[in-house]
PDB file of N, CA and C in Angstrom:
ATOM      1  N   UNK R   1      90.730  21.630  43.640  1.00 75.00           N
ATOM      2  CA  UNK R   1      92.165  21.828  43.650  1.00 75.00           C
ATOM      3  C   UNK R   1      92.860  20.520  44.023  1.00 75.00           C
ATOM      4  N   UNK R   2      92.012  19.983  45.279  1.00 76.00           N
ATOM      5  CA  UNK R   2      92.752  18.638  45.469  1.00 76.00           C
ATOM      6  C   UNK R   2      92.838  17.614  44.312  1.00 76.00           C
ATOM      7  N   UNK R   3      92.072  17.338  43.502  1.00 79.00           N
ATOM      8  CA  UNK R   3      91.372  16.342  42.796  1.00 79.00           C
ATOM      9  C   UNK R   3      92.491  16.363  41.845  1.00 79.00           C
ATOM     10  N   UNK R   4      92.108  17.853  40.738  1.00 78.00           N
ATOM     11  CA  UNK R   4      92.901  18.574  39.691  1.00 78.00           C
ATOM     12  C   UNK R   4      94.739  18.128  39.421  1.00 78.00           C
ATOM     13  N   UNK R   5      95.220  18.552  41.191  1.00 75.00           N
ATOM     14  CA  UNK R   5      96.578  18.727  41.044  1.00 75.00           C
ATOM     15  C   UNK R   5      97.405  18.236  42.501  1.00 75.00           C
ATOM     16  N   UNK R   6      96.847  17.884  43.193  1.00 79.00           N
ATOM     17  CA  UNK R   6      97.091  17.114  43.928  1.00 79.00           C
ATOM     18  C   UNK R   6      97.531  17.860  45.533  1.00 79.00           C
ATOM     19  N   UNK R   7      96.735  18.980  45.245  1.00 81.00           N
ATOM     20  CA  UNK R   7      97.033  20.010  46.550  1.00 81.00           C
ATOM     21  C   UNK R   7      96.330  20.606  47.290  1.00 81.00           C
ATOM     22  N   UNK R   8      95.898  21.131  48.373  1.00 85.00           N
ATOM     23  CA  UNK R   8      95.001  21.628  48.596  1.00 85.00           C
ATOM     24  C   UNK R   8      95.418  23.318  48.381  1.00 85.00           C
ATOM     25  N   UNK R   9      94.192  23.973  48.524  1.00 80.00           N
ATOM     26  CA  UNK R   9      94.300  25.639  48.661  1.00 80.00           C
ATOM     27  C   UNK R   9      95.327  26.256  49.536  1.00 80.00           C
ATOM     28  N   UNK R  10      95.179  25.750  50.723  1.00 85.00           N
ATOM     29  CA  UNK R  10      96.667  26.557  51.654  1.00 85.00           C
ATOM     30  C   UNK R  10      97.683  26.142  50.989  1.00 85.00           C
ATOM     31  N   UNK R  11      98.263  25.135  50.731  1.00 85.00           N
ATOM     32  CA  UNK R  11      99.337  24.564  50.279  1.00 85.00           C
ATOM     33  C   UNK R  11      99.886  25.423  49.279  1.00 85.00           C
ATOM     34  N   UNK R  12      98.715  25.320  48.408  1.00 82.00           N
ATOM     35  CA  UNK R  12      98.720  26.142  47.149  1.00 82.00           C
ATOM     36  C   UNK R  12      99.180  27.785  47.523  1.00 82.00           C
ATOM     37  N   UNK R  13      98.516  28.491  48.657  1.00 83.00           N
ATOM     38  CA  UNK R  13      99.055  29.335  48.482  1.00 83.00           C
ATOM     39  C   UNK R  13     100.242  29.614  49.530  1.00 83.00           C
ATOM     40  N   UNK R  14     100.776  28.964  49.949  1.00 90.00           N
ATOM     41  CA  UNK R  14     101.852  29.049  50.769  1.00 90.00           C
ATOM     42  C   UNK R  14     103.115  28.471  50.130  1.00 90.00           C
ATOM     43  N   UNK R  15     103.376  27.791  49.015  1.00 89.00           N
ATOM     44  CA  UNK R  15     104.069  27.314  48.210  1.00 89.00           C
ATOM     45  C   UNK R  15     104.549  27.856  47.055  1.00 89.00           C
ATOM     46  N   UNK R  16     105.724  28.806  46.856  1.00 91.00           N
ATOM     47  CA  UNK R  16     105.965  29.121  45.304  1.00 91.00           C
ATOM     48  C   UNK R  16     105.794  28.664  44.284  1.00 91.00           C
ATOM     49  N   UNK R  17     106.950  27.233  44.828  1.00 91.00           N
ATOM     50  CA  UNK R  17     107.319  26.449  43.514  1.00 91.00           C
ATOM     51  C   UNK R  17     106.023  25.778  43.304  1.00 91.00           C
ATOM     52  N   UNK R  18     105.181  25.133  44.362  1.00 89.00           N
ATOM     53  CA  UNK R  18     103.853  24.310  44.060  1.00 89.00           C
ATOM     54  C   UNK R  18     102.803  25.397  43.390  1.00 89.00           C
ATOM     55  N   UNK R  19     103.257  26.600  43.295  1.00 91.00           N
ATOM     56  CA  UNK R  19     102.024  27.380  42.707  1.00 91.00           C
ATOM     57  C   UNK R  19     102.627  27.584  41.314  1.00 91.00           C
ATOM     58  N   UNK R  20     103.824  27.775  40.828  1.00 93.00           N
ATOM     59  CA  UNK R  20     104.343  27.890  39.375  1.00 93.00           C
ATOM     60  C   UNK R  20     103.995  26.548  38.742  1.00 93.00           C
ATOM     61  N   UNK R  21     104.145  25.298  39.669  1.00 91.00           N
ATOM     62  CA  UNK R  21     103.931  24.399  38.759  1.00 91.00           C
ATOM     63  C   UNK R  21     102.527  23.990  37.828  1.00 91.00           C
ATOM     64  N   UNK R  22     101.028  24.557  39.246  1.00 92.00           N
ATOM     65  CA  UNK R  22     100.075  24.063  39.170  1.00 92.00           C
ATOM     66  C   UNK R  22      99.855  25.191  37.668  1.00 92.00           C
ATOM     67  N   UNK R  23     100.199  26.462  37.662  1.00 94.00           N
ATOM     68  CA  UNK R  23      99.749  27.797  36.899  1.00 94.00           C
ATOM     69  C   UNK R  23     100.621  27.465  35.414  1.00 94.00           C
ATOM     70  N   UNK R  24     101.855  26.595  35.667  1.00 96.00           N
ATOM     71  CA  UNK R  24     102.362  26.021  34.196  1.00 96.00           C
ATOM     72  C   UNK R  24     101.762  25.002  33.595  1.00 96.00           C
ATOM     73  N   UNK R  25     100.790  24.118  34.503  1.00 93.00           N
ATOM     74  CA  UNK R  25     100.360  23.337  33.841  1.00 93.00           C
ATOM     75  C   UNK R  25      98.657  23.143  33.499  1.00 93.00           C
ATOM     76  N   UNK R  26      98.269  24.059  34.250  1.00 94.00           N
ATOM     77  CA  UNK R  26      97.333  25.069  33.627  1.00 94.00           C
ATOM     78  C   UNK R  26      96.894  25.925  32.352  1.00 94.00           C
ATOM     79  N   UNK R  27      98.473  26.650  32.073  1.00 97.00           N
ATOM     80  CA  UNK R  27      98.745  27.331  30.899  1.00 97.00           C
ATOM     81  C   UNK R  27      98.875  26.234  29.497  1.00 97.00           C
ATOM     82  N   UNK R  28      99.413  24.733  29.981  1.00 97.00           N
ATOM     83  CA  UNK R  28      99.724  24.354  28.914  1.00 97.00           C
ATOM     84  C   UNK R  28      98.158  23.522  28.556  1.00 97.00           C
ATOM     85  N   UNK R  29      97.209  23.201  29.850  1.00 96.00           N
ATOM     86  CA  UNK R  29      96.258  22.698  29.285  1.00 96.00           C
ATOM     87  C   UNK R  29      95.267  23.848  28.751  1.00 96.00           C
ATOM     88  N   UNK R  30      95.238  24.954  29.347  1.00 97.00           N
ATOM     89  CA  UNK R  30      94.912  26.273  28.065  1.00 97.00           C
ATOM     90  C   UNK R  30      94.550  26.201  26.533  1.00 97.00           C
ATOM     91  N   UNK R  31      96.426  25.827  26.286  1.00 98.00           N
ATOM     92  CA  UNK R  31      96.772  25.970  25.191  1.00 98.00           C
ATOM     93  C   UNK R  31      96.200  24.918  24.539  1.00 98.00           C
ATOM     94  N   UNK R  32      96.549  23.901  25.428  1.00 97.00           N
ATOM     95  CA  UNK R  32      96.017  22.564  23.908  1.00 97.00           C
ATOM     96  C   UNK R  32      94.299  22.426  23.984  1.00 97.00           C
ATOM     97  N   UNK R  33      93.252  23.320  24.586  1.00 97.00           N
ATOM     98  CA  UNK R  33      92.270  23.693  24.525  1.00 97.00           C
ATOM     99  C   UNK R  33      92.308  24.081  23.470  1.00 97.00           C
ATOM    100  N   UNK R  34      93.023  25.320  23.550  1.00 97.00           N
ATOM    101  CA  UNK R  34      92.691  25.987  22.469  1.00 97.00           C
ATOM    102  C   UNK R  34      92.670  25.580  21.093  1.00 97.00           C
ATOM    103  N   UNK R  35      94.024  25.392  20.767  1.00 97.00           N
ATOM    104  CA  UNK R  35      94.002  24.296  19.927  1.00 97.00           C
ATOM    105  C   UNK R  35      93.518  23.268  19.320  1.00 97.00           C
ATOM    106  N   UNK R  36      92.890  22.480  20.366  1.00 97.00           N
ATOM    107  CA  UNK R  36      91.703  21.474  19.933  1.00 97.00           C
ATOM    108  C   UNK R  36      90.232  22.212  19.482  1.00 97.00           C
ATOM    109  N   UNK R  37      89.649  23.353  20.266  1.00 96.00           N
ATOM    110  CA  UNK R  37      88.960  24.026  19.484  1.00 96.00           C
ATOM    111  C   UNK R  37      89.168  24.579  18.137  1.00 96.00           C
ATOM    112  N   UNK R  38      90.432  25.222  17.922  1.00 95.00           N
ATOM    113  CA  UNK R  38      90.586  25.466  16.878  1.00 95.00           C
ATOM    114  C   UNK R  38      90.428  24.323  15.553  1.00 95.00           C
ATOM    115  N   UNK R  39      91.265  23.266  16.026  1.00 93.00           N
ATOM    116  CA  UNK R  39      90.921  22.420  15.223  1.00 93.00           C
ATOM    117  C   UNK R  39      89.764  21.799  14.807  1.00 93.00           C
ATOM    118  N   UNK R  40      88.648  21.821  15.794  1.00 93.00           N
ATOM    119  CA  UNK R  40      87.077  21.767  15.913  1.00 93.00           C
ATOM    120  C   UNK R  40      86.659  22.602  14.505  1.00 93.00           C
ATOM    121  N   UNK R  41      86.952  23.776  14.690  1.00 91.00           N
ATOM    122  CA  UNK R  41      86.031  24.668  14.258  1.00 91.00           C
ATOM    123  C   UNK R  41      86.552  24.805  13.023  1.00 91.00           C
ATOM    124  N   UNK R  42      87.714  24.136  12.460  1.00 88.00           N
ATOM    125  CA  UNK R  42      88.114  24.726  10.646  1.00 88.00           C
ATOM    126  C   UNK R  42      87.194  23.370  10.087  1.00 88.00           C
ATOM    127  N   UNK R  43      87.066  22.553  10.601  1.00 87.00           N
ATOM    128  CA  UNK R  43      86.042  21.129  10.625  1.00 87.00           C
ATOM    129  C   UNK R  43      84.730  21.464  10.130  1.00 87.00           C
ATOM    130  N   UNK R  44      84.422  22.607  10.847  1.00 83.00           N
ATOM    131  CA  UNK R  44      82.932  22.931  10.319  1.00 83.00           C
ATOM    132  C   UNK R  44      82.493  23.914   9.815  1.00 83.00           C
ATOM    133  N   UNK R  45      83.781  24.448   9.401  1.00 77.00           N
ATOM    134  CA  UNK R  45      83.524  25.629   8.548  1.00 77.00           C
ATOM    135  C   UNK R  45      84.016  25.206   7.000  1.00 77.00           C
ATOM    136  N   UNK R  46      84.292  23.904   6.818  1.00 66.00           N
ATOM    137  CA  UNK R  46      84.558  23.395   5.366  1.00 66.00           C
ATOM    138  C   UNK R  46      83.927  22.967   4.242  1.00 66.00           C
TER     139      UNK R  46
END
């Protein structure tokens, strides 16, 4: 957690706004996971 986002666990959970931010930017590295897999995989199915 420290490493990741620059917080530790209590912080994390004693903090709203520090917990929406870490869980938004979470969601967006999710997404461009996903995405990059996706893009992986039409690659090798051609």
């Amino acid at each position: 957690m420290q490493q990741s986002h620059g917080m530790g666990y209590a912080e994390y959970g004693r903090k709203l706004d520090k917990r929406i931010v870490v869980e938004k930017r979470r969601q967006q590295e999710y997404e461009q996971c996903k995405h990059i897999v996706a893009e992986i995989d039409s690659h090798f199915h051609k």
